[in-house]
XYZ file of C-alpha atoms in Angstrom:
666
model
C -94.368 -35.864 -39.590
C -91.448 -33.279 -40.136
C -91.279 -30.044 -37.342
C -94.454 -31.306 -34.934
C -93.281 -35.993 -35.155
C -90.909 -34.796 -31.548
C -93.498 -33.930 -29.583
C -94.321 -34.701 -25.787
C -97.672 -37.180 -24.545
C -98.780 -37.686 -21.531
C -101.002 -40.414 -20.738
C -102.742 -41.120 -17.618
C -103.289 -44.749 -16.557
C -105.713 -44.619 -13.196
C -105.622 -47.622 -10.459
C -107.648 -47.054 -7.277
C -106.210 -44.093 -5.629
C -102.796 -44.329 -7.991
C -102.414 -41.829 -10.890
C -99.376 -43.372 -13.600
C -98.015 -40.575 -15.976
C -95.703 -41.694 -18.917
C -93.945 -39.202 -20.730
C -92.839 -40.644 -24.577
C -90.620 -38.395 -27.113
C -90.437 -39.295 -30.187
C -87.345 -38.865 -32.510
C -86.396 -40.197 -36.273
C -83.596 -42.409 -36.209
C -83.002 -43.121 -40.482
C -79.193 -42.913 -41.901
C -78.436 -39.901 -42.919
C -80.843 -36.947 -42.514
C -83.996 -37.724 -45.044
C -86.790 -35.960 -46.634
C -89.093 -35.294 -43.255
C -91.952 -36.945 -44.469
C -89.791 -40.546 -44.770
C -88.130 -40.120 -41.576
C -89.575 -43.207 -39.375
C -90.479 -42.424 -35.711
C -89.615 -44.353 -32.398
C -90.156 -44.262 -28.857
C -87.846 -42.479 -26.005
C -89.660 -43.402 -23.254
C -89.529 -42.920 -19.296
C -87.593 -45.709 -17.301
C -89.581 -48.320 -15.832
C -91.542 -46.991 -13.153
C -90.565 -47.829 -9.430
C -91.334 -46.688 -6.171
C -88.963 -44.538 -3.795
C -88.318 -47.207 -1.660
C -87.381 -49.682 -5.205
C -85.468 -46.543 -6.003
C -83.177 -46.810 -2.390
C -82.954 -50.263 -2.393
C -81.040 -50.544 -6.364
C -79.341 -47.025 -5.444
C -77.579 -49.014 -1.809
C -77.207 -51.644 -3.854
C -74.680 -50.514 -6.177
C -73.091 -48.588 -3.444
C -72.659 -51.376 -0.844
C -73.000 -54.725 -3.581
C -71.419 -53.917 -6.233
C -70.113 -57.392 -7.059
C -72.743 -58.883 -5.525
C -71.027 -60.518 -3.261
C -74.145 -63.205 -1.723
C -74.732 -64.916 -6.111
C -73.469 -68.479 -5.392
C -76.741 -68.905 -2.226
C -79.132 -68.412 -5.531
C -80.667 -71.715 -5.875
C -79.309 -73.439 -4.121
C -79.449 -76.405 -1.479
C -79.382 -75.460 2.782
C -76.297 -78.402 2.810
C -74.266 -75.652 -0.213
C -75.493 -72.839 1.754
C -73.692 -73.847 4.838
C -70.586 -74.599 2.354
C -70.742 -71.754 0.508
C -71.235 -69.986 3.685
C -67.413 -71.524 5.876
C -66.219 -71.000 2.595
C -67.049 -67.105 1.823
C -66.096 -66.631 5.562
C -62.947 -68.523 5.941
C -61.211 -68.880 2.064
C -59.058 -71.595 3.622
C -62.113 -73.990 3.282
C -61.943 -73.191 -0.679
C -58.372 -74.211 -1.654
C -58.305 -76.254 1.487
C -59.550 -79.607 0.614
C -57.194 -79.800 -2.720
C -54.154 -78.846 -0.992
C -51.896 -81.502 -1.341
C -48.336 -82.257 -0.917
C -46.772 -80.457 -4.313
C -48.417 -77.684 -3.267
C -46.677 -78.028 -0.412
C -43.930 -77.863 -1.590
C -43.322 -74.587 -3.506
C -45.011 -73.034 -0.001
C -42.316 -74.520 1.956
C -39.693 -72.707 0.066
C -41.334 -69.552 0.115
C -42.248 -69.347 3.988
C -38.729 -70.106 4.750
C -37.835 -67.619 2.255
C -39.836 -65.074 3.490
C -38.623 -65.203 6.818
C -35.267 -65.049 6.604
C -36.187 -61.312 5.113
C -38.661 -61.024 7.718
C -36.927 -61.833 10.933
C -34.565 -58.688 10.220
C -37.013 -56.313 8.739
C -38.907 -56.687 11.972
C -36.513 -55.854 14.876
C -35.915 -53.205 12.506
C -39.281 -51.753 12.212
C -40.124 -52.592 15.811
C -37.355 -49.918 16.329
C -38.575 -47.456 13.122
C -41.909 -47.617 15.358
C -39.912 -46.556 18.842
C -40.898 -50.077 20.238
C -38.967 -52.734 21.932
C -36.528 -55.589 18.415
C -38.589 -57.938 19.689
C -42.017 -57.110 19.039
C -41.646 -57.003 15.740
C -41.462 -60.105 15.954
C -44.013 -61.446 17.436
C -45.708 -59.296 14.508
C -44.252 -61.694 12.475
C -46.034 -64.860 14.600
C -49.529 -64.163 15.351
C -51.253 -62.000 12.330
C -49.735 -64.222 9.421
C -51.570 -67.660 11.636
C -54.803 -65.404 11.044
C -54.046 -64.465 7.514
C -53.601 -67.317 6.110
C -57.249 -68.818 7.888
C -59.256 -65.206 7.012
C -56.901 -63.827 3.857
C -58.333 -64.086 0.280
C -54.793 -63.906 -1.437
C -51.815 -66.315 -2.589
C -49.244 -64.782 -2.527
C -49.654 -61.559 0.455
C -46.517 -61.833 2.862
C -47.668 -60.292 6.093
C -46.374 -58.193 8.989
C -44.376 -54.890 9.926
C -44.769 -52.238 7.309
C -42.394 -49.385 7.388
C -44.682 -46.969 6.380
C -47.605 -47.617 9.520
C -44.030 -48.181 11.628
C -42.657 -44.404 10.545
C -46.191 -43.281 11.408
C -46.982 -44.427 14.290
C -43.619 -44.083 15.970
C -43.831 -40.217 14.575
C -47.279 -39.994 16.022
C -47.359 -40.587 19.378
C -43.783 -40.214 20.227
C -44.568 -36.464 19.464
C -46.978 -36.688 23.121
C -44.870 -39.267 24.364
C -41.551 -40.228 24.867
C -40.718 -43.969 23.929
C -37.575 -42.872 26.006
C -39.131 -41.691 29.714
C -42.198 -43.862 29.215
C -41.798 -46.766 27.534
C -44.481 -48.492 29.153
C -46.866 -46.065 28.522
C -46.096 -45.390 25.023
C -46.247 -49.871 24.223
C -49.888 -49.194 25.697
C -50.822 -47.164 23.826
C -48.847 -49.069 20.928
C -51.095 -51.765 21.788
C -54.299 -49.336 21.680
C -53.996 -47.775 18.087
C -53.488 -51.523 16.769
C -56.674 -52.421 18.275
C -58.315 -49.085 17.029
C -56.859 -49.935 13.580
C -58.048 -53.134 13.870
C -61.334 -51.699 14.758
C -61.114 -49.264 12.232
C -60.047 -51.503 9.203
C -62.587 -54.722 10.059
C -65.576 -52.058 10.306
C -64.914 -50.566 6.762
C -65.385 -54.055 5.560
C -67.755 -55.243 7.564
C -70.175 -52.473 6.473
C -68.343 -52.431 2.881
C -66.717 -49.189 2.729
C -63.686 -50.294 1.376
C -64.381 -46.562 -1.065
C -63.314 -44.210 2.049
C -59.544 -45.668 1.265
C -59.855 -44.384 -2.272
C -59.035 -41.008 -1.009
C -55.921 -41.911 -1.318
C -55.270 -41.981 -5.071
C -51.813 -43.293 -6.552
C -50.416 -39.749 -6.880
C -51.012 -39.244 -3.017
C -48.812 -42.383 -1.782
C -45.958 -41.930 -4.316
C -45.929 -38.219 -2.814
C -45.782 -39.825 0.406
C -44.367 -42.983 0.297
C -41.267 -40.828 -1.287
C -41.355 -38.596 1.211
C -41.633 -41.510 4.414
C -37.577 -43.345 2.246
C -36.429 -40.131 2.523
C -37.457 -38.902 6.151
C -36.627 -42.497 6.943
C -33.830 -43.114 5.782
C -32.284 -40.467 7.327
C -33.377 -41.171 10.316
C -30.864 -43.871 10.045
C -28.199 -41.647 9.876
C -28.230 -42.189 14.043
C -27.107 -45.842 13.263
C -25.120 -45.456 11.072
C -22.906 -42.367 12.212
C -23.625 -44.553 15.346
C -24.986 -40.729 17.171
C -26.351 -41.806 21.146
C -28.399 -38.445 22.032
C -30.924 -38.048 18.123
C -33.573 -35.813 17.746
C -36.911 -37.901 17.441
C -38.348 -35.005 14.747
C -39.093 -36.286 11.814
C -39.016 -33.162 9.606
C -35.942 -33.034 7.386
C -34.008 -29.358 8.436
C -34.663 -31.462 12.462
C -32.964 -34.365 10.877
C -30.181 -33.105 9.628
C -29.477 -30.095 11.773
C -29.643 -33.275 14.618
C -26.705 -35.034 12.243
C -23.901 -32.524 12.214
C -25.104 -30.349 15.788
C -23.772 -34.533 17.303
C -20.466 -34.553 14.862
C -17.941 -35.426 17.525
C -20.806 -38.469 18.471
C -19.501 -39.541 15.137
C -17.968 -43.227 15.431
C -15.777 -44.583 12.687
C -16.133 -47.928 13.357
C -20.036 -47.969 12.522
C -19.611 -45.787 9.701
C -17.589 -48.563 8.295
C -19.720 -51.604 9.125
C -23.266 -49.495 8.204
C -21.289 -48.624 4.690
C -19.899 -52.287 4.089
C -22.871 -53.636 4.870
C -25.376 -51.078 3.029
C -23.490 -50.784 -0.295
C -23.723 -55.304 0.236
C -27.550 -54.298 1.300
C -28.002 -51.997 -2.148
C -25.644 -54.190 -4.617
C -28.090 -57.558 -4.128
C -31.434 -55.500 -4.167
C -29.948 -53.807 -7.133
C -28.974 -57.970 -9.110
C -33.016 -58.945 -8.119
C -33.800 -56.066 -9.640
C -32.073 -56.289 -12.750
C -32.612 -60.281 -12.782
C -35.282 -61.429 -10.570
C -34.956 -65.046 -11.440
C -32.137 -64.568 -9.126
C -34.916 -62.841 -5.896
C -33.451 -65.254 -3.541
C -30.501 -62.982 -2.926
C -31.628 -60.246 -1.989
C -34.435 -61.590 -0.188
C -31.425 -63.884 2.215
C -28.499 -60.480 2.050
C -30.649 -58.990 5.181
C -30.742 -62.066 7.504
C -26.862 -63.262 5.480
C -25.553 -59.718 7.252
C -27.430 -59.995 9.767
C -25.696 -63.152 10.755
C -22.025 -61.854 9.113
C -22.181 -58.428 11.373
C -23.038 -60.313 14.430
C -19.951 -63.138 14.546
C -17.508 -59.805 13.969
C -18.866 -57.827 17.122
C -19.117 -61.443 18.931
C -15.586 -62.132 17.957
C -13.843 -57.926 18.742
C -16.137 -57.578 21.881
C -13.862 -57.744 24.457
C -11.906 -54.681 22.537
C -12.773 -50.649 22.265
C -15.677 -50.951 19.261
C -18.058 -48.187 20.000
C -20.711 -50.571 18.536
C -24.186 -50.369 19.762
C -26.026 -53.490 19.924
C -29.698 -54.670 20.517
C -28.981 -56.783 23.875
C -30.778 -59.082 25.622
C -33.959 -59.863 23.985
C -36.838 -62.039 25.313
C -37.480 -65.574 24.130
C -40.339 -66.671 24.661
C -44.408 -67.218 22.560
C -46.097 -63.434 22.339
C -47.071 -62.801 25.735
C -50.806 -61.389 26.066
C -51.489 -57.688 26.594
C -55.298 -56.903 26.859
C -54.460 -56.064 29.528
C -52.456 -53.023 28.902
C -55.035 -52.006 26.531
C -55.525 -47.853 27.056
C -58.914 -47.212 26.706
C -59.238 -44.529 29.757
C -57.040 -40.863 29.957
C -55.925 -38.355 28.406
C -54.344 -39.941 25.105
C -56.846 -42.239 24.219
C -57.633 -39.739 21.153
C -53.881 -39.614 19.948
C -53.774 -43.291 20.111
C -57.989 -43.029 18.409
C -56.190 -40.837 15.619
C -53.071 -42.481 14.837
C -55.282 -46.118 14.704
C -56.813 -44.347 12.447
C -54.208 -43.020 9.998
C -52.305 -45.894 10.474
C -55.345 -48.650 9.954
C -55.431 -46.151 6.475
C -51.774 -46.967 5.153
C -51.908 -50.595 5.842
C -55.004 -50.987 4.859
C -53.924 -49.736 1.143
C -50.857 -51.018 0.877
C -52.150 -54.520 1.538
C -54.378 -54.745 -0.395
C -53.390 -52.719 -3.596
C -50.449 -55.206 -2.975
C -53.080 -58.823 -2.593
C -54.495 -57.003 -5.615
C -50.988 -56.688 -7.667
C -50.031 -60.012 -7.859
C -54.039 -61.525 -8.133
C -53.695 -59.969 -11.356
C -49.896 -61.957 -12.493
C -51.764 -65.284 -11.874
C -55.501 -63.509 -12.842
C -57.537 -64.061 -9.738
C -59.116 -62.399 -7.643
C -58.989 -60.624 -4.245
C -62.203 -59.052 -2.710
C -61.480 -56.139 -0.972
C -64.133 -56.378 1.650
C -62.949 -59.740 3.309
C -59.879 -58.056 3.255
C -60.333 -55.740 5.074
C -62.108 -58.088 7.810
C -59.282 -60.220 7.329
C -56.657 -57.298 8.141
C -58.632 -55.833 10.974
C -59.512 -58.979 12.408
C -55.850 -59.784 12.674
C -54.624 -56.713 14.026
C -57.517 -56.983 16.909
C -55.972 -59.496 17.774
C -52.573 -58.944 16.828
C -52.917 -56.221 19.544
C -54.271 -58.496 21.951
C -50.969 -60.784 21.617
C -48.134 -57.657 22.472
C -48.660 -57.207 17.943
C -48.128 -53.616 17.192
C -49.672 -52.061 13.255
C -49.222 -55.205 10.525
C -50.473 -55.126 7.225
C -49.339 -56.997 3.660
C -45.644 -56.425 2.355
C -44.958 -55.698 -1.158
C -41.094 -56.504 -0.649
C -41.594 -59.866 1.299
C -44.464 -60.272 -0.838
C -42.755 -60.057 -4.265
C -40.295 -62.203 -2.948
C -42.803 -64.655 -1.547
C -44.814 -64.257 -5.200
C -41.344 -64.712 -6.754
C -40.470 -68.079 -4.137
C -42.805 -69.681 -5.569
C -45.953 -69.475 -2.815
C -49.046 -71.189 -3.707
C -51.490 -70.737 -1.015
C -51.533 -68.905 2.358
C -49.505 -72.029 3.514
C -46.700 -69.974 3.259
C -47.835 -67.587 5.707
C -48.264 -70.387 8.206
C -44.824 -71.325 7.584
C -43.503 -67.486 8.265
C -45.167 -68.067 11.476
C -43.444 -71.129 12.617
C -40.481 -70.460 11.616
C -40.735 -67.603 13.583
C -42.290 -69.449 16.684
C -38.479 -71.363 16.409
C -36.654 -68.446 16.674
C -38.557 -67.107 19.278
C -38.511 -69.988 21.018
C -34.823 -70.995 20.707
C -32.733 -68.112 18.558
C -33.182 -64.666 20.342
C -29.744 -64.982 22.295
C -27.908 -65.522 19.009
C -28.804 -61.540 18.340
C -27.458 -60.243 21.538
C -24.442 -58.823 19.405
C -26.055 -57.761 16.178
C -25.048 -54.094 15.755
C -27.685 -51.673 15.543
C -26.302 -49.322 12.546
C -27.123 -53.695 11.455
C -30.183 -52.964 11.583
C -30.309 -49.574 9.904
C -29.445 -50.741 6.496
C -31.867 -53.251 6.050
C -34.076 -50.136 6.773
C -32.600 -47.747 4.293
C -32.169 -50.375 1.778
C -36.085 -51.789 2.499
C -37.866 -48.316 2.336
C -35.745 -47.135 -1.425
C -37.579 -49.050 -3.171
C -40.841 -47.069 -1.951
C -39.401 -43.582 -3.834
C -40.725 -44.414 -7.437
C -39.776 -41.273 -9.361
C -40.340 -42.207 -13.035
C -43.878 -42.678 -11.292
C -43.774 -39.172 -10.850
C -42.588 -37.776 -13.824
C -45.467 -39.947 -15.531
C -47.954 -38.815 -13.971
C -46.398 -34.658 -14.787
C -46.588 -35.576 -18.432
C -50.095 -37.212 -17.350
C -52.357 -34.995 -14.813
C -51.054 -31.732 -13.110
C -53.373 -32.180 -10.074
C -52.375 -35.587 -10.070
C -48.317 -34.281 -10.125
C -48.966 -31.708 -7.592
C -51.327 -33.734 -5.349
C -48.421 -35.453 -5.308
C -45.172 -33.243 -4.846
C -47.308 -31.602 -2.131
C -47.353 -34.632 -0.101
C -43.458 -34.976 -0.729
C -42.814 -31.476 0.651
C -45.676 -32.019 3.294
C -43.741 -36.119 4.634
C -40.015 -33.263 4.808
C -40.798 -29.973 5.874
C -43.840 -30.422 8.189
C -44.299 -33.901 9.465
C -45.945 -37.003 8.147
C -49.718 -37.510 9.649
C -49.776 -33.289 7.884
C -48.178 -34.392 5.073
C -49.977 -36.995 3.822
C -53.522 -34.333 5.246
C -52.189 -32.167 2.893
C -51.991 -35.009 -0.028
C -55.646 -35.530 0.733
C -56.593 -32.144 0.422
C -55.014 -31.359 -2.462
C -56.861 -34.783 -4.117
C -60.753 -33.181 -2.796
C -60.068 -30.319 -4.163
C -59.097 -31.285 -7.518
C -62.627 -34.167 -7.043
C -64.508 -30.415 -6.321
C -62.852 -28.677 -9.264
C -63.472 -31.302 -11.507
C -67.250 -30.774 -10.010
C -67.692 -27.439 -9.698
C -65.910 -26.757 -13.047
C -67.366 -29.687 -15.633
C -65.745 -29.350 -19.050
C -68.286 -27.867 -21.708
C -67.077 -28.150 -24.908
C -68.444 -27.024 -28.638
C -69.799 -29.731 -31.475
C -69.008 -30.041 -34.997
C -69.985 -32.180 -37.405
C -67.880 -34.720 -39.180
C -68.673 -35.267 -43.038
C -70.870 -37.370 -44.742
C -71.959 -38.537 -41.745
C -74.199 -37.991 -38.635
C -71.922 -37.974 -36.187
C -70.658 -34.457 -33.770
C -67.457 -33.945 -31.707
C -65.832 -31.637 -30.251
C -64.323 -28.834 -32.580
C -60.572 -29.055 -30.567
C -60.003 -32.043 -31.268
C -61.311 -32.675 -34.918
C -60.382 -30.515 -37.594
C -62.333 -31.899 -40.190
C -65.530 -31.147 -37.948
C -67.133 -28.483 -39.132
C -70.191 -26.120 -37.465
C -74.037 -26.437 -38.655
C -74.679 -22.800 -39.595
C -78.516 -21.405 -37.933
C -77.492 -24.044 -34.481
C -74.538 -23.880 -31.357
C -73.658 -27.565 -30.611
C -72.590 -27.977 -26.775
C -72.058 -31.434 -24.208
C -71.882 -30.921 -20.771
C -69.451 -33.736 -19.032
C -70.390 -34.694 -15.750
C -73.660 -34.404 -13.626
C -75.261 -31.431 -13.397
C -75.515 -30.372 -9.431
C -76.261 -27.668 -7.566
C -72.018 -26.731 -7.422
C -71.814 -26.447 -11.061
C -75.180 -25.593 -11.855
C -75.048 -21.784 -12.103
C -71.159 -21.925 -13.233
C -72.829 -23.926 -16.330
C -75.489 -21.586 -17.335
C -72.978 -19.126 -17.314
C -70.985 -20.781 -19.103
C -73.464 -21.872 -21.509
C -74.430 -18.188 -22.277
C -70.623 -16.841 -22.943
C -70.635 -19.577 -25.367
C -73.214 -18.575 -26.896
C -72.313 -14.662 -26.770
C -69.185 -15.609 -28.179
C -70.682 -17.438 -31.045
C -73.662 -14.265 -31.906
C -69.945 -12.413 -31.566
C -68.575 -14.887 -34.629
C -71.045 -14.989 -36.446
C -71.424 -10.990 -36.651
C -67.848 -11.276 -37.283
C -67.835 -13.562 -39.981
C -71.564 -12.655 -42.110
C -72.834 -16.160 -41.282
C -76.227 -17.274 -40.900
C -77.954 -16.024 -38.360
C -77.593 -18.147 -34.627
C -81.535 -19.469 -33.959
C -81.222 -22.891 -32.004
C -78.764 -24.219 -29.070
C -78.972 -27.864 -28.184
C -76.772 -29.509 -25.698
C -75.594 -33.002 -25.855
C -76.538 -34.385 -22.372
C -75.532 -37.982 -22.998
C -72.273 -37.733 -20.096
C -75.163 -35.973 -17.358
C -75.551 -38.822 -15.710
C -77.474 -37.688 -12.797
C -78.896 -33.966 -12.284
C -80.603 -31.795 -9.098
C -83.156 -29.586 -8.372
C -80.853 -26.684 -8.955
C -79.384 -28.652 -12.388
C -83.126 -28.891 -12.906
C -84.084 -24.636 -12.695
C -80.785 -23.822 -13.757
C -81.816 -25.808 -17.402
C -84.955 -24.124 -17.059
C -84.351 -20.412 -16.228
C -81.639 -21.109 -19.338
C -84.882 -22.007 -21.594
C -86.083 -18.643 -20.711
C -83.164 -16.657 -20.493
C -82.527 -17.508 -24.553
C -85.981 -18.007 -25.601
C -85.783 -13.792 -24.762
C -83.499 -13.801 -26.841
C -85.543 -15.679 -29.813
C -82.905 -18.729 -29.213
C -84.491 -22.387 -29.452
C -82.655 -25.056 -26.524
C -82.742 -27.956 -27.113
C -81.953 -31.568 -25.259
C -80.202 -34.378 -26.095
C -80.874 -37.632 -25.138
C -80.729 -37.471 -21.367
C -80.286 -40.586 -19.948
C -83.220 -42.092 -17.943
C -82.978 -41.381 -14.625
C -82.307 -37.876 -15.567
C -85.569 -37.889 -18.051
C -87.591 -39.346 -15.241
C -86.648 -35.920 -12.802
C -87.069 -33.372 -15.430
C -90.714 -35.299 -16.223
C -91.339 -35.418 -12.865
C -90.619 -31.202 -12.396
C -93.194 -30.680 -15.195
C -90.049 -28.959 -16.948
C -90.729 -31.241 -20.165
C -93.908 -29.835 -20.471
C -92.415 -26.280 -20.738
C -90.233 -26.906 -24.002
C -92.856 -28.011 -24.943
C -93.281 -30.902 -28.456
C -89.472 -30.583 -30.154
C -87.344 -30.046 -27.939
C -85.953 -34.240 -27.040
C -84.320 -35.827 -29.596
C -82.153 -38.945 -29.373
C -79.148 -37.974 -31.527
C -77.953 -34.327 -32.176
C -77.833 -35.176 -35.969
C -81.334 -36.111 -35.723
C -82.223 -33.296 -33.759
C -79.819 -31.190 -36.621
C -81.797 -33.262 -39.359
C -85.854 -32.354 -37.531
C -85.722 -28.843 -36.583
C -83.424 -28.295 -39.832
C -86.454 -29.073 -41.302
C -88.561 -27.308 -40.350
C -86.724 -23.406 -40.797
C -84.978 -22.764 -43.873
C -81.431 -20.607 -42.413
C -80.938 -17.248 -44.016
C -78.141 -16.892 -45.895
């Protein structure tokens, strides 16, 4: 069989007007390299033939339905399908029938615990978004109720979050002043929330969740750290008692405003704020060091609000210079459908703000949900979460709520408090309802400085320097994306900082696509294993062979580079051989195991490369192309031009079969 054992055979089958051509590649598979006459031959066939429609259907299925969400409906009765459909659309029907008093005890404790954290945080985050404080409480009532029915996470605690609040407040305030035009600003906030929900629900419905994957972990680490610094510095207004403060969110304008208004600093506010900030940070440190004491930090914000309110109430008749929240409206969420802003010069701003805050809140919510689901060994459906979060925001914008999602801090408290189901969100909403109906007057004397201290304590956990250091150790490009995101937020703006970070991440993808890795392989002694010469010192070159591996698909974007890089490898190998006076280079083997796809530009590159090497009396051999690549090579007729000894299953068999046909020159 020898050198001619590896051949390309074409078979034509005629069935009416249809002609099917099958290409069969024959290679040997015995170990170790036996004499040619002892080699067993096996066929390497093309993939099963499919129509263009079948290929498209399979491809779309892999893109949009990789988890096969409808597998439970197969071979079921119509009655069973109806039940499964309800469970699919409303996860509450999955765990609801099995709910019992024991689970409720755990959920009510966790719900009350996160309510003690959510109420002061809701008021604080609303001010961070330059919205009336009461809107923060409204946003902690309706969205949790909707999520408890539609959401698939058992531990996600829903409500306003710092990052989305910051981005919304920043983007809207750049064009519309919340002080001079508060009604218009509020309308735009509700409208942005609507578009955020519409965008989120659309991603879930169309199963386009991969869009949010462009916000890489490295990008989010830098973005959140930068946002946390900016948010914390913005709270200096409340901590120092400054009345006139910049609305900008960059580091330099904020610090300039702090020192330009030194005359407005209030020592009473500074003392009060410092005491409670130290208290909040201490409780957070205790809970971090001892997770069983999670309730200490969970109860600290509400405790701070109560104590500071009592303190200010006791000294209300004395001049103290401490600003307070003032009157908060009692009652349930008023309808806000009539406040949605669907025409006018600021519509584009509302859409842009909604999409950006929608992406950020969706990323945080899904990440938090999956984190706690992994700890309890259950699965969170990303597409269901997108629809749940999107629908609750669409409903929220009609009930005086702004963008909400799953909060990491409140979800951690919910998890540690023993939450078993989404009923904890119902308990949270019920507690907020009682607060809205009966307890609002109690917040009249709550000092604004406490809200700033609560925000600082909450966002300081977003600065993950250990994760940034790990990025530096593992991947310098990821670290660059992190740093660009961080400094972009600090010195340019929150939206542009995020855009820069996404741009760096996309550049990283393009870099990997356009400049794929190629390595020279060598043989591990006494085996048929071929590995990188740089990685394995024991690997040795095979005389007269240059064995290369391409570790990426071959597309139009990298085909020219690969051709130039392979020719460079050939030139360097010939120079090395000449310098060491070794056997003449005769064959170039390209291991295509990692080449998962190829387009027409890649095929043309392979064809041109073969011609160029032939002119230099060098043979080109391809090893182990995957099914789709083999099929495209076959349809392009390149297999016929290559000849019989051009395709093998393994590098070892290629070396054995080719070397059997010629004796390397000394």
